[in-house]
XYZ file of C-alpha atoms in Angstrom:
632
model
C 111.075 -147.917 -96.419
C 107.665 -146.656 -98.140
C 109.338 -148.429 -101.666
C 108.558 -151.912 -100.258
C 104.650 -151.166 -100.322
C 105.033 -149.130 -103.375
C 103.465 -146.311 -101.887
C 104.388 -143.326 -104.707
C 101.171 -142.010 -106.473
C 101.158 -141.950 -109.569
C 99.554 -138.424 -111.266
C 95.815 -139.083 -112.712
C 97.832 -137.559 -115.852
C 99.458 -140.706 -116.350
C 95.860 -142.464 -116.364
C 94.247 -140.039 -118.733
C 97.206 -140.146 -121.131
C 96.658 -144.050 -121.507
C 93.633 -143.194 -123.101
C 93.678 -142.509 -127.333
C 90.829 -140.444 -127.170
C 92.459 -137.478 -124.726
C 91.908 -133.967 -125.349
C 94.162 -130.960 -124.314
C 91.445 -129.261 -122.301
C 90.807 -132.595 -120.054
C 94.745 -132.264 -119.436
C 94.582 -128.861 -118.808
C 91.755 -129.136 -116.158
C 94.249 -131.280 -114.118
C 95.498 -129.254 -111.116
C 99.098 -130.808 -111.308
C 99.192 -130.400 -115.274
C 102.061 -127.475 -114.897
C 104.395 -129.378 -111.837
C 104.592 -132.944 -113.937
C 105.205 -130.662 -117.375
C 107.922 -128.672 -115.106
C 109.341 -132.105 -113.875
C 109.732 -133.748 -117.745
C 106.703 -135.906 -117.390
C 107.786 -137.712 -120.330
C 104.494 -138.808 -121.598
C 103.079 -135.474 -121.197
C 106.121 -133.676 -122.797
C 105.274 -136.216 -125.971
C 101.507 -135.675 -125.679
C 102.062 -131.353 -125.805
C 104.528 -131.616 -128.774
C 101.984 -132.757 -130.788
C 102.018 -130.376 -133.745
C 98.095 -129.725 -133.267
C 98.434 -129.385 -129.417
C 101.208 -126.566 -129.936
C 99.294 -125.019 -132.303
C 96.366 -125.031 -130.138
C 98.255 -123.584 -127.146
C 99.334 -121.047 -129.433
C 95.769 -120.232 -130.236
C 94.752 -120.123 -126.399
C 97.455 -117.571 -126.191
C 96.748 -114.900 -128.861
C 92.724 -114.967 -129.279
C 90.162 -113.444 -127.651
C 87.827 -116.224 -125.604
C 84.325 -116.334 -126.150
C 82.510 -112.979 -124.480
C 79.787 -114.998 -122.908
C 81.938 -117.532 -120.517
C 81.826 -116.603 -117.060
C 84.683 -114.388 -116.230
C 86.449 -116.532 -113.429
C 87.217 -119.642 -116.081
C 87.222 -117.455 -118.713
C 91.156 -116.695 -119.390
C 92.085 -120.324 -117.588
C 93.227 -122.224 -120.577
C 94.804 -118.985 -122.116
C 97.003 -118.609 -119.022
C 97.585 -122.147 -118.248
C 98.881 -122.301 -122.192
C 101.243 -119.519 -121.526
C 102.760 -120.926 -118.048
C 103.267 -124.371 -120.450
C 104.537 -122.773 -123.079
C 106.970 -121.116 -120.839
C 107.689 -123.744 -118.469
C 111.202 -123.872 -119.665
C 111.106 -127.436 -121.479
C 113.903 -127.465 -123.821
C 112.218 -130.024 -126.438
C 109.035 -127.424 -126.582
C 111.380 -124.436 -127.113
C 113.102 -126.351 -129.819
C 109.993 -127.023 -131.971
C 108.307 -123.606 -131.069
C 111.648 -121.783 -132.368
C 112.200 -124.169 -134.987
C 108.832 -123.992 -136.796
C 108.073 -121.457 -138.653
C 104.328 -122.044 -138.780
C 104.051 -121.841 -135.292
C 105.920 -118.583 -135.011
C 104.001 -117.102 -137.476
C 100.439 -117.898 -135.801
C 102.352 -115.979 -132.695
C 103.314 -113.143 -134.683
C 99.832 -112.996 -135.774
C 98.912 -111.327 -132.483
C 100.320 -108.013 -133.311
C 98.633 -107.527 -136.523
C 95.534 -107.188 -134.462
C 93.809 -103.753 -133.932
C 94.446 -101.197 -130.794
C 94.088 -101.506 -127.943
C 95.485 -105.022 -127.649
C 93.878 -107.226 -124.704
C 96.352 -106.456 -122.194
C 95.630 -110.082 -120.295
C 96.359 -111.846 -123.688
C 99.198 -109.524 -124.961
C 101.504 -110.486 -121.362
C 101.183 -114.258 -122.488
C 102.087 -113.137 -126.057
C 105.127 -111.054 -124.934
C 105.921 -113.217 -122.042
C 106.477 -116.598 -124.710
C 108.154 -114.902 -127.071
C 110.496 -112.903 -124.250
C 111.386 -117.018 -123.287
C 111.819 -118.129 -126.865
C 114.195 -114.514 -127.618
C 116.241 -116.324 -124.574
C 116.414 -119.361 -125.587
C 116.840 -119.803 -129.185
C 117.999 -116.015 -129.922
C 119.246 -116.636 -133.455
C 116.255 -117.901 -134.716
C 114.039 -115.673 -133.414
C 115.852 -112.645 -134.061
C 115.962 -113.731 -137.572
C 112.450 -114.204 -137.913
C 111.935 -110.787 -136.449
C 114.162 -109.375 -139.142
C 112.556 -110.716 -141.963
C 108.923 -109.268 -140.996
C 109.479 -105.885 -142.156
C 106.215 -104.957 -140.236
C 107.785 -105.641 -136.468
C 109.187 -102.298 -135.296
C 105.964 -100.558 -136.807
C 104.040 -102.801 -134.885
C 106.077 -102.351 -131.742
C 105.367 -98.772 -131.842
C 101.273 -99.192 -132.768
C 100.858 -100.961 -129.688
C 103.868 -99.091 -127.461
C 100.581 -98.016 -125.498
C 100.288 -101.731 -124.102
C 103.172 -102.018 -121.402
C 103.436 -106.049 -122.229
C 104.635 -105.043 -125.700
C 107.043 -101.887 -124.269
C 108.474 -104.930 -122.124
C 108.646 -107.286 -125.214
C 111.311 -104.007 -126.725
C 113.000 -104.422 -124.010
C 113.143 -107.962 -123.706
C 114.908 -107.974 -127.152
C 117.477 -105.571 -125.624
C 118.288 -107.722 -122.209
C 117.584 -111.233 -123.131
C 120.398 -111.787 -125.792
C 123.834 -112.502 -123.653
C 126.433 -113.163 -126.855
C 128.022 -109.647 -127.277
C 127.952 -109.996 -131.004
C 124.512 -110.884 -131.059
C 123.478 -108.101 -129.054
C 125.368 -105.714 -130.734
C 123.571 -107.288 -134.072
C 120.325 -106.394 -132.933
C 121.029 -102.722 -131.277
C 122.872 -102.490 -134.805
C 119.222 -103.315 -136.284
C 116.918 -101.946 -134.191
C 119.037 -98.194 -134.942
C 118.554 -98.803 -138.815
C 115.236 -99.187 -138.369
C 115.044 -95.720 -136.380
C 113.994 -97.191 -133.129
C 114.683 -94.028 -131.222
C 113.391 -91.327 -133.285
C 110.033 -93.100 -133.833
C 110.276 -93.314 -129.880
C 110.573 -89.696 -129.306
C 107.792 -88.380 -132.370
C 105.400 -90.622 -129.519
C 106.362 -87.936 -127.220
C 104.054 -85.804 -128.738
C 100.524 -83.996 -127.202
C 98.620 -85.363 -129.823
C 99.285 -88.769 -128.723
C 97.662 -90.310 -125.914
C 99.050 -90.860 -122.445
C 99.533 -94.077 -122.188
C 101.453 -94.017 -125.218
C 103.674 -90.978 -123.573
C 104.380 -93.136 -120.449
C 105.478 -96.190 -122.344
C 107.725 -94.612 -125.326
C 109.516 -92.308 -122.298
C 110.019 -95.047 -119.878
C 111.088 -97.240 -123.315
C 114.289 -94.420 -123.678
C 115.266 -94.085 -120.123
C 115.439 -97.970 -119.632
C 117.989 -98.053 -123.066
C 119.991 -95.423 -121.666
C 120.304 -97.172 -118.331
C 120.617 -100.949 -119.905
C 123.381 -99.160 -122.539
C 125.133 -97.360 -119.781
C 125.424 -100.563 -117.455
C 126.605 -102.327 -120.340
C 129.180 -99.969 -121.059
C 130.368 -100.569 -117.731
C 130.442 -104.400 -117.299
C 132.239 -104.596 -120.853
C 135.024 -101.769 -120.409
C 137.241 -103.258 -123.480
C 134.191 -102.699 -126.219
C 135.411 -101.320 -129.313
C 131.963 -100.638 -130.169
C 129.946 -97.855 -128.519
C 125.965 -98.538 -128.244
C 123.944 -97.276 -131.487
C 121.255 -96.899 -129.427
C 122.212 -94.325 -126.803
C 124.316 -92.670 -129.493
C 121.631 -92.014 -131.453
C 119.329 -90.454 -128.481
C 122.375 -87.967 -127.143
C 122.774 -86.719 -130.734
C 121.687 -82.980 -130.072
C 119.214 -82.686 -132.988
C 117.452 -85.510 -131.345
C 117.095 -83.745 -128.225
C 115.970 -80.765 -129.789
C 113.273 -82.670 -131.712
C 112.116 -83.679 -128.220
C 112.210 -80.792 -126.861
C 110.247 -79.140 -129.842
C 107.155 -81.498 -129.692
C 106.458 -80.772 -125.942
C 106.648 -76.682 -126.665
C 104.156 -77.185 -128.576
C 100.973 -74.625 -129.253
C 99.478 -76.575 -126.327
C 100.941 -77.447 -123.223
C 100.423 -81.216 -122.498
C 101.248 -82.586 -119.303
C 101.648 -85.658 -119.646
C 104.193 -85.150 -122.662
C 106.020 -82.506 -120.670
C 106.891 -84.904 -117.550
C 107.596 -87.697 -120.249
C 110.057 -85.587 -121.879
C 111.718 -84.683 -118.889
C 111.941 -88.442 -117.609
C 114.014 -89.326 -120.497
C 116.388 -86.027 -119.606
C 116.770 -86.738 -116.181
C 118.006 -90.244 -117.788
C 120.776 -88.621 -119.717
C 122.154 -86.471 -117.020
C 122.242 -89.543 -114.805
C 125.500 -90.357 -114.352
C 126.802 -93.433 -112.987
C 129.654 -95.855 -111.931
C 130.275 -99.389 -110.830
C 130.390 -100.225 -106.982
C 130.859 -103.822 -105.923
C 129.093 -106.844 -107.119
C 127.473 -105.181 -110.031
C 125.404 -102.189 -108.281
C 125.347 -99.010 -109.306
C 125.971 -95.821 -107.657
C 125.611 -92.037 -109.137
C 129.113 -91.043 -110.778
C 130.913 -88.294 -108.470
C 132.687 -85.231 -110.644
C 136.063 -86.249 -111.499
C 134.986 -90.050 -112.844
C 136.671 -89.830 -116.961
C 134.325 -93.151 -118.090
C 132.114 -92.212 -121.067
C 129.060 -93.852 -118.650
C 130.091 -91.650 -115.928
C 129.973 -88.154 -118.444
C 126.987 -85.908 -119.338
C 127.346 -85.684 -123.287
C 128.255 -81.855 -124.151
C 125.172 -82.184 -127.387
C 122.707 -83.048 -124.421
C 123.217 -80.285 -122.121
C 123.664 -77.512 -125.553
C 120.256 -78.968 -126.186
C 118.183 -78.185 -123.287
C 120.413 -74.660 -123.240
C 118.746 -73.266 -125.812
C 115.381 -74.412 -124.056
C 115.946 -73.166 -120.412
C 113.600 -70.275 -121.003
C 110.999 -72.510 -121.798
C 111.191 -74.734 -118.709
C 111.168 -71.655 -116.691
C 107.806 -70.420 -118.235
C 106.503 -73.570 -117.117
C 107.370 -72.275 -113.346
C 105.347 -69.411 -113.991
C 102.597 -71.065 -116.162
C 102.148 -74.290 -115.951
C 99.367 -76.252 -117.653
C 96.312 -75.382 -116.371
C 95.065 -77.282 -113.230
C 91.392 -77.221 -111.498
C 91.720 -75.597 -108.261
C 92.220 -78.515 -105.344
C 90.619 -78.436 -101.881
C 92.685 -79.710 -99.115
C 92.128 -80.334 -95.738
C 94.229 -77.469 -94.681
C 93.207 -74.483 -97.425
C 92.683 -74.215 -101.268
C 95.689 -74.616 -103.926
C 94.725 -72.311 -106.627
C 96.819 -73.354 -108.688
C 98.210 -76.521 -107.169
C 102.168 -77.339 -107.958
C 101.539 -80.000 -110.251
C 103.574 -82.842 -111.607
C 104.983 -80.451 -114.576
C 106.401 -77.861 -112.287
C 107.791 -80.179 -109.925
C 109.808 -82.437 -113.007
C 111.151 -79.396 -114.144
C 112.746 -77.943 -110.532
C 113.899 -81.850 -110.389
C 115.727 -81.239 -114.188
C 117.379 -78.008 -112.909
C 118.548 -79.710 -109.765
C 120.152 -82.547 -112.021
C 121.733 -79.693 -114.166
C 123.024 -77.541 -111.284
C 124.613 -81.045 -110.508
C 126.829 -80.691 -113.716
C 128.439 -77.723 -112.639
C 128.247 -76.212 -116.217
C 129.072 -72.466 -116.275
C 127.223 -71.410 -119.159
C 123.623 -73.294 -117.894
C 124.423 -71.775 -114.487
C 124.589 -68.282 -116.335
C 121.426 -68.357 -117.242
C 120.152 -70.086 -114.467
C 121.030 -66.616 -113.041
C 119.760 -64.220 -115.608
C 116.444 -66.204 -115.369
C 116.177 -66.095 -111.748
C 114.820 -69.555 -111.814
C 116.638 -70.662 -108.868
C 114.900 -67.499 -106.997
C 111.454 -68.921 -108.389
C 111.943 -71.780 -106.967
C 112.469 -70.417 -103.477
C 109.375 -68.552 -103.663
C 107.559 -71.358 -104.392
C 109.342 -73.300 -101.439
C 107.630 -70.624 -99.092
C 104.379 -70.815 -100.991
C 103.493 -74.380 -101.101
C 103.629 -74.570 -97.101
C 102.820 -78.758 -97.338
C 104.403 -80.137 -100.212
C 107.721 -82.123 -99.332
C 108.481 -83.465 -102.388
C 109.032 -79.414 -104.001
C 110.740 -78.947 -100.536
C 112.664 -81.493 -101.208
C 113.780 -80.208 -104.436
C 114.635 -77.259 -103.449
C 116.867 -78.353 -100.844
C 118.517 -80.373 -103.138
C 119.159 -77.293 -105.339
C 120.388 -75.239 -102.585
C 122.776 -78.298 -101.339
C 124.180 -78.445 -104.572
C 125.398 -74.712 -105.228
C 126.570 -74.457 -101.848
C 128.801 -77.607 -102.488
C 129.773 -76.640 -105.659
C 133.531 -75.287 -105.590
C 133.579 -74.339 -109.067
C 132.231 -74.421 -112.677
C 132.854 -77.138 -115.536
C 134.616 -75.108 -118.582
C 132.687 -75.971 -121.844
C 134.238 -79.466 -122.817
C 133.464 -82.010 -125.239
C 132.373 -84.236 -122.158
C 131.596 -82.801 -118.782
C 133.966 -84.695 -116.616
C 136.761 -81.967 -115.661
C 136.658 -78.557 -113.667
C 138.132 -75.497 -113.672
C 139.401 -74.156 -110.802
C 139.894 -71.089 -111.836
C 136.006 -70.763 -112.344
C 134.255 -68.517 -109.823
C 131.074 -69.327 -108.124
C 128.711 -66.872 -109.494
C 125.713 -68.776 -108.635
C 126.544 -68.657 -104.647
C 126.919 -65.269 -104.895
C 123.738 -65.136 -106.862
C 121.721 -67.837 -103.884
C 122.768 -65.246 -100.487
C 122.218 -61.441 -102.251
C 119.962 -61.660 -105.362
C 117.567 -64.222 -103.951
C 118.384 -63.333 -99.922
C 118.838 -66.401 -98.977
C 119.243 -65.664 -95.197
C 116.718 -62.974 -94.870
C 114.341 -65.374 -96.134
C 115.430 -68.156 -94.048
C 115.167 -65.780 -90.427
C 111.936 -64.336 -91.966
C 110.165 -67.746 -92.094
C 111.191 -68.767 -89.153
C 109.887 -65.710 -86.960
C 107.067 -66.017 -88.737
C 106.771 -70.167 -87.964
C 107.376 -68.590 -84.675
C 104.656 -66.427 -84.189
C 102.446 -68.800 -85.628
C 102.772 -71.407 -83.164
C 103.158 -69.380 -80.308
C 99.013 -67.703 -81.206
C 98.621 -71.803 -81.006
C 98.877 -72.527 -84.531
C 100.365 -75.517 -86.690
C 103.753 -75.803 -87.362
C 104.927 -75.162 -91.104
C 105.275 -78.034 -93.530
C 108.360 -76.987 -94.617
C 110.514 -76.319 -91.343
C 112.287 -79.429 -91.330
C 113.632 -78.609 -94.714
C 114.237 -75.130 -93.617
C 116.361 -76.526 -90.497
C 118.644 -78.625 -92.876
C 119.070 -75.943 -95.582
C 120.166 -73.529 -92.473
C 122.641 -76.322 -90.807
C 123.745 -76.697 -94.611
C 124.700 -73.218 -94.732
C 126.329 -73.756 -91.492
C 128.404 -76.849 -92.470
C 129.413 -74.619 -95.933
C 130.722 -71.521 -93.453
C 132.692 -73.960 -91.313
C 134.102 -76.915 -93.576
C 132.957 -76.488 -97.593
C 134.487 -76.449 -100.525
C 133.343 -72.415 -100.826
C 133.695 -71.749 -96.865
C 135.753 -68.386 -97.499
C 133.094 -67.325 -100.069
C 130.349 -68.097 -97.751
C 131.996 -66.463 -94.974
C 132.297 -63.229 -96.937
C 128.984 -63.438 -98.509
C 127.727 -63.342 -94.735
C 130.093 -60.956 -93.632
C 128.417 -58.470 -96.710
C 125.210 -58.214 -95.420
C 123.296 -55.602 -93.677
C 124.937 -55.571 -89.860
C 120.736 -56.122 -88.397
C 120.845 -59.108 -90.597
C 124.204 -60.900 -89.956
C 122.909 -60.084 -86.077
C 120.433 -61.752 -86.469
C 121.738 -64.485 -88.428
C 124.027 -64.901 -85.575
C 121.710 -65.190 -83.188
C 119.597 -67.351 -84.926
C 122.231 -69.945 -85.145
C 123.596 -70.080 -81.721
C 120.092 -69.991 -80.192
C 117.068 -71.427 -82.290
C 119.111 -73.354 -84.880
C 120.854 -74.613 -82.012
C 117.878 -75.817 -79.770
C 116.385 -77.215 -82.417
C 119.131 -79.865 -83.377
C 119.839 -79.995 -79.572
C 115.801 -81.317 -79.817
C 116.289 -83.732 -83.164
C 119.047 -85.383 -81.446
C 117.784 -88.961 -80.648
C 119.165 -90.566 -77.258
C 119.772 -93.543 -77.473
C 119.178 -94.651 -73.633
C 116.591 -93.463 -71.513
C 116.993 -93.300 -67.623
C 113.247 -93.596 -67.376
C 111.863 -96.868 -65.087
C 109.542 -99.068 -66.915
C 106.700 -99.712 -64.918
C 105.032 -103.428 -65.381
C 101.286 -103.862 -65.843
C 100.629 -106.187 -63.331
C 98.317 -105.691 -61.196
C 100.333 -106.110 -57.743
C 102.330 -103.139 -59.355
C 100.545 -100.846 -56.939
C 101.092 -102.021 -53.937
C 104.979 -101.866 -54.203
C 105.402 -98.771 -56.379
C 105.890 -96.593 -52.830
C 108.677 -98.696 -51.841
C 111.369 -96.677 -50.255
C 114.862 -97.794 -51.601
C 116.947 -94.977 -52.520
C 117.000 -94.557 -56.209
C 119.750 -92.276 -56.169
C 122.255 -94.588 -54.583
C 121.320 -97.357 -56.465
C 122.104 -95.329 -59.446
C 125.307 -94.155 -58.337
C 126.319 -97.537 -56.976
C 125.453 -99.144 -60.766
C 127.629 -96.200 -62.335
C 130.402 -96.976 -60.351
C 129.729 -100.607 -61.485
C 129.411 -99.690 -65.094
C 131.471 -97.089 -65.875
C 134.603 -99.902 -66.499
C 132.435 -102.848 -67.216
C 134.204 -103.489 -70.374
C 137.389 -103.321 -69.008
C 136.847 -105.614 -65.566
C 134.595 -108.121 -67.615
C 134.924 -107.908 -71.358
C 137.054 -110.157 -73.122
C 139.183 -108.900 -75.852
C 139.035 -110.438 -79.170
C 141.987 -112.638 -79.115
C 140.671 -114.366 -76.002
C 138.353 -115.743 -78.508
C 140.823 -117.135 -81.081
C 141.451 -120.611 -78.551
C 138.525 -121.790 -76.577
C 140.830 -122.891 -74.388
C 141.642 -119.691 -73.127
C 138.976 -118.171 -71.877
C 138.757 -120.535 -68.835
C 142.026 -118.104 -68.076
C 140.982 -114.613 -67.902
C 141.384 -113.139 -64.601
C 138.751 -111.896 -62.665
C 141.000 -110.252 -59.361
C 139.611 -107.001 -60.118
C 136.193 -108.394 -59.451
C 136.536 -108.141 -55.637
C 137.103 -104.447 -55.898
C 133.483 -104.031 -57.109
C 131.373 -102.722 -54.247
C 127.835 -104.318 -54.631
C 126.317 -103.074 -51.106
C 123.533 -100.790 -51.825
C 122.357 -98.293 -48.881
C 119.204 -98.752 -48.227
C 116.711 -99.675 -45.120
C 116.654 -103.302 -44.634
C 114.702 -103.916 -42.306
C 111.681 -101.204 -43.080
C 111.945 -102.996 -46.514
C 111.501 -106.354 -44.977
C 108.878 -105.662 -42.985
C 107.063 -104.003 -45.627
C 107.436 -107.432 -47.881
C 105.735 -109.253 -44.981
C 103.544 -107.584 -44.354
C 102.320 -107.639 -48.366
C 103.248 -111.408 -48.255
C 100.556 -111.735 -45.357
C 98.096 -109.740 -47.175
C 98.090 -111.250 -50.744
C 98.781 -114.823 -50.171
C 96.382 -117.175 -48.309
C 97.419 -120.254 -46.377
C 96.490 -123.322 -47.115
C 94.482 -124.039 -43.733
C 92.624 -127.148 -44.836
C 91.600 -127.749 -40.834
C 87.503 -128.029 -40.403
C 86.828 -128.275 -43.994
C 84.022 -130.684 -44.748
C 85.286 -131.448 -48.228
C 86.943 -134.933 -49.318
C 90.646 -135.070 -49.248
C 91.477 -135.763 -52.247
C 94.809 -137.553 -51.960
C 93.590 -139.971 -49.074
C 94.198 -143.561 -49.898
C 90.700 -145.130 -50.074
C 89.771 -148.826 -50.543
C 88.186 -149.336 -54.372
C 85.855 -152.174 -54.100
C 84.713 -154.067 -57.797
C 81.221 -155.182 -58.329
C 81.038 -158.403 -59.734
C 79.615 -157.715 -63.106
C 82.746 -155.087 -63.476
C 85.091 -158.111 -62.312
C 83.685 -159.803 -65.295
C 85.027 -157.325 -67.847
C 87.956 -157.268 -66.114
């Protein structure tokens, strides 16, 4: 019943807005300025459309405040413009889309030099990201008359609030047709190729990062789109453009440059490992990697894609061998000289994702390359680095799952059964496999038995060997595997066998987890000690609460339709309840004298006899003074 007092508060906004002479900055220095513009404050919604107070929020937004305020209050009106300007009021979005003037001054921002602020170019990307929501006709307009905007896009791709802003304009228009309007547009204007010339060495990293991640988010956004609208006639510009094979190659061609560059190397290969992605819809909108078999065009490696990095395969496997050159790096445990680096490790990630198409001709020369036994060597080499073990695993997984090889079609969806698995055979005698496998761990062995440390990589090793395993017993290529193993030397397959039935096999005996533990807790209270020696038989306690156990569910567990009336449960019979023997063996009476004799020990009686002190609870006669019978 506070409304009969009229106890609501009114906001000091209200109070400062009765005055003519108000400024924006005294209503920005309000605390509660953003909650009453969130909640319509009507007087304040009037006050901010003001066509100077827009275009002075505008101005907060897009330049640079003076150098020589003091840092903490320097960027406060400049951010507390942006979370106005964004706060979702439908009247301000109106007359910010609406006028042209006002757009303008915001465009403004991008005509400035590089590096943009990156503070001031999130509040510039993150109003016009609301504004492409909100009033997307108008805005995309707008864009599409300033022949400048896609050039400017890509001068300042380095700043990640403008490589968001691209992307905005892909995600935040709903309407199909409009969408398709402005992937339609953005293709004209050659979005994707200028994308990929960034790719280049003699641009700078940042730039690199931003234009690669730019190309792998399109392909993903495209490819999800493709699968929430299944009935559109039109396919996506966009990714069309980027699997076309000469675009590819043009990729490919700036990072083989004269130099090798890193950072455009792993860029490059980012926006591969994009393409070969495949994927397919699960429930509720997430996405899960497309098995082989899937016919969807987003489920489908385009044939121009993998031709593309065909002809370039010899090239990624020089990088194994020579890498770009890396300072030597001190560990804790030894010297890497040279270390694996990012480049090498992208690349054994791009042949795992091509092993994972199953193409015959890019297994071929997988083969005649040796790559995949370059890889193992450098699995033994680099003792401590699980993500390249990792890799490699993943490589090895995937040949020895691999039934057979995808003939050369225009999409690679289908197999061919008839297609023999070369690349197995290549994995157990070309690069020995096995040998190397019992040779590592012998030597792991030795190691630790001279009181060494463990190899890095022997977890790995243990799931690559119960791979093989699995593929002898149950996979798709078990008679192949079985032969391949049945081909080699007789000391080897000895010792393979061996291996498996004794170390292999203690070892996952070890990794198995149980799940309950026979071992007693012990409490940390102190009285703990003087009852830990006392002597009830453990072993017929156990036995008894087996016996008591061992049908628990059946002599006390309700089945599931008891629970469908409520009134039934009252009814479940419990006659089997009386053949449960509860007695438990043990010496009564040493036990009980033991507890009295603690009891005697530890606890003190309350023997109040001689004591000189007052008793407390004694009913006593309380006597008042006068004066105190006076304040009474």
């Amino acid at each position: 019943m506070f409304w009969k007092f009229d106890l609501h508060s009114s906001s000091h906004i209200d109070t400062l807005l009765e005055r003519e002479d108000v400024t924006l900055k005294e209503l920005m220095d309000e605390e509660d300025v953003l909650q009453e513009c969130k909640a319509q404050n009507r007087k304040l919604i009037e006050f901010l459309l003001k066509a100077e107070c827009l275009e002075d929020l505008v101005s907060f937004i897009i330049e640079e405040p003076p150098q020589d305020m003091d840092e903490k209050i320097r960027y406060k009106y400049p951010n507390i413009s942006c979370e106005l300007l964004t706060s979702d009021v439908s009247q301000m979005n109106d007359r910010l889309g609406e006028d042209e003037s006002l757009l303008m001054k915001l465009y403004s921002f991008l005509l400035n030099d590089s590096p943009l602020n990156p503070l001031l170019a999130s509040f510039f990307s993150k109003v016009l990201s609301i504004l492409i929501s909100r009033k997307p006709e108008q805005i995309v307009d707008f864009l599409k008359k300033k022949r400048d905007f896609v050039d400017l896009i890509m001068k300042h791709i380095g700043t990640s609030a403008i490589m968001d802003l691209l992307l905005r304009l892909l995600t935040c228009i709903e309407p199909p047709q409009p969408r398709q309007d402005v992937l339609n547009w953005l293709n004209e204007e050659k979005i994707i190729q200028r994308l990929v010339e960034i790719v280049h060495p003699s641009q700078e990293e940042d730039r690199h990062s931003n234009a690669s991640q730019s190309l792998c988010e399109i392909v993903r956004l495209s490819r999800d789109q493709m699968l929430q609208i299944q009935n559109s006639t039109e396919p996506d510009p966009l990714l069309a453009t980027l699997e076309k094979q000469e675009i590819i190659e043009q990729l490919l061609s700036n990072i083989f440059h004269k130099e090798k560059n890193e950072s455009a190397i792993v860029s490059a290969v980012q926006i591969l490992l994009a393409l070969l992605e495949t994927r397919r819809p699960t429930f509720e909108g997430h996405i899960e990697i497309c098995p082989p078999g899937m016919s969807h065009s987003a489920c489908s490696v385009n044939k121009s894609v993998l031709e593309a990095i065909r002809g370039r395969l010899g090239s990624f496997h020089e990088l194994l061998l020579e890498p770009p050159k890396k300072s030597v790096m001190k560990t804790t445990w030894g010297v890497l000289d040279p270390p694996v680096g990012n480049t090498r490790l992208n690349v054994i990630r791009l042949i795992s994702s091509l092993l994972q198409t199953n193409t015959s001709s890019i297994n071929g020369d997988l083969m005649e390359l040796n790559s995949i036994g370059v890889i193992l060597d450098m699995f033994f080499k680099y003792t401590w680095n699980n993500f390249l073990h990792t890799q490699v695993e993943i490589c090895i997984a995937l040949i020895l799952a691999s039934p057979f090889e995808n003939t050369e079609n225009s999409t690679i969806t289908d197999q061919d059964s008839t297609g023999d698995n070369l690349l197995l055979k290549h994995l157990f005698q070309k690069c020995q496999l096995i040998e190397r496998i019992l040779d590592a761990w012998e030597m792991n062995e030795k190691k630790q038995a001279e009181g060494g440390r463990r190899h890095g990589y022997m977890g790995h090793l243990t799931r690559i060997a119960n791979c093989i395993v699995h593929s002898t017993d149950k996979g798709p290529n078990s008679a192949l595997v079985q032969q391949l193993i049945k081909d080699l030397p007789d000391e080897v397959r000895e010792r393979w066998e061996t291996f498996c039935t004794s170390s292999l096999g203690e070892t996952n005996k070890r990794n198995t987890v149980d799940l309950v533990t026979t071992c007693h807790i012990h409490s940390s209270s102190d009285d703990e000690i003087d009852f830990k020696e006392t002597g009830f038989s453990q072993d017929s306690s156990l036995q008894q609460m087996q016996q008591m156990t061992s049908n628990f569910i059946d002599q006390f567990g309700f089945n599931d339709e008891k629970f469908a009336d409520q009134d039934d449960i009252g009814n479940v019979s419990f006659d089997r309840v009386s053949d449960i023997n509860f007695t438990l063996n043990t010496n009564e009476s040493g036990n009980i004298a033991l507890f009295e004799a603690c009891c005697k020990e530890r606890i003190q009686q309350f023997d109040d006899g001689g004591s000189d002190e007052e008793d407390i609870w004694e009913e006593k006669h309380i006597a008042f003074t006068p004066e105190s019978q006076r304040r009474s």
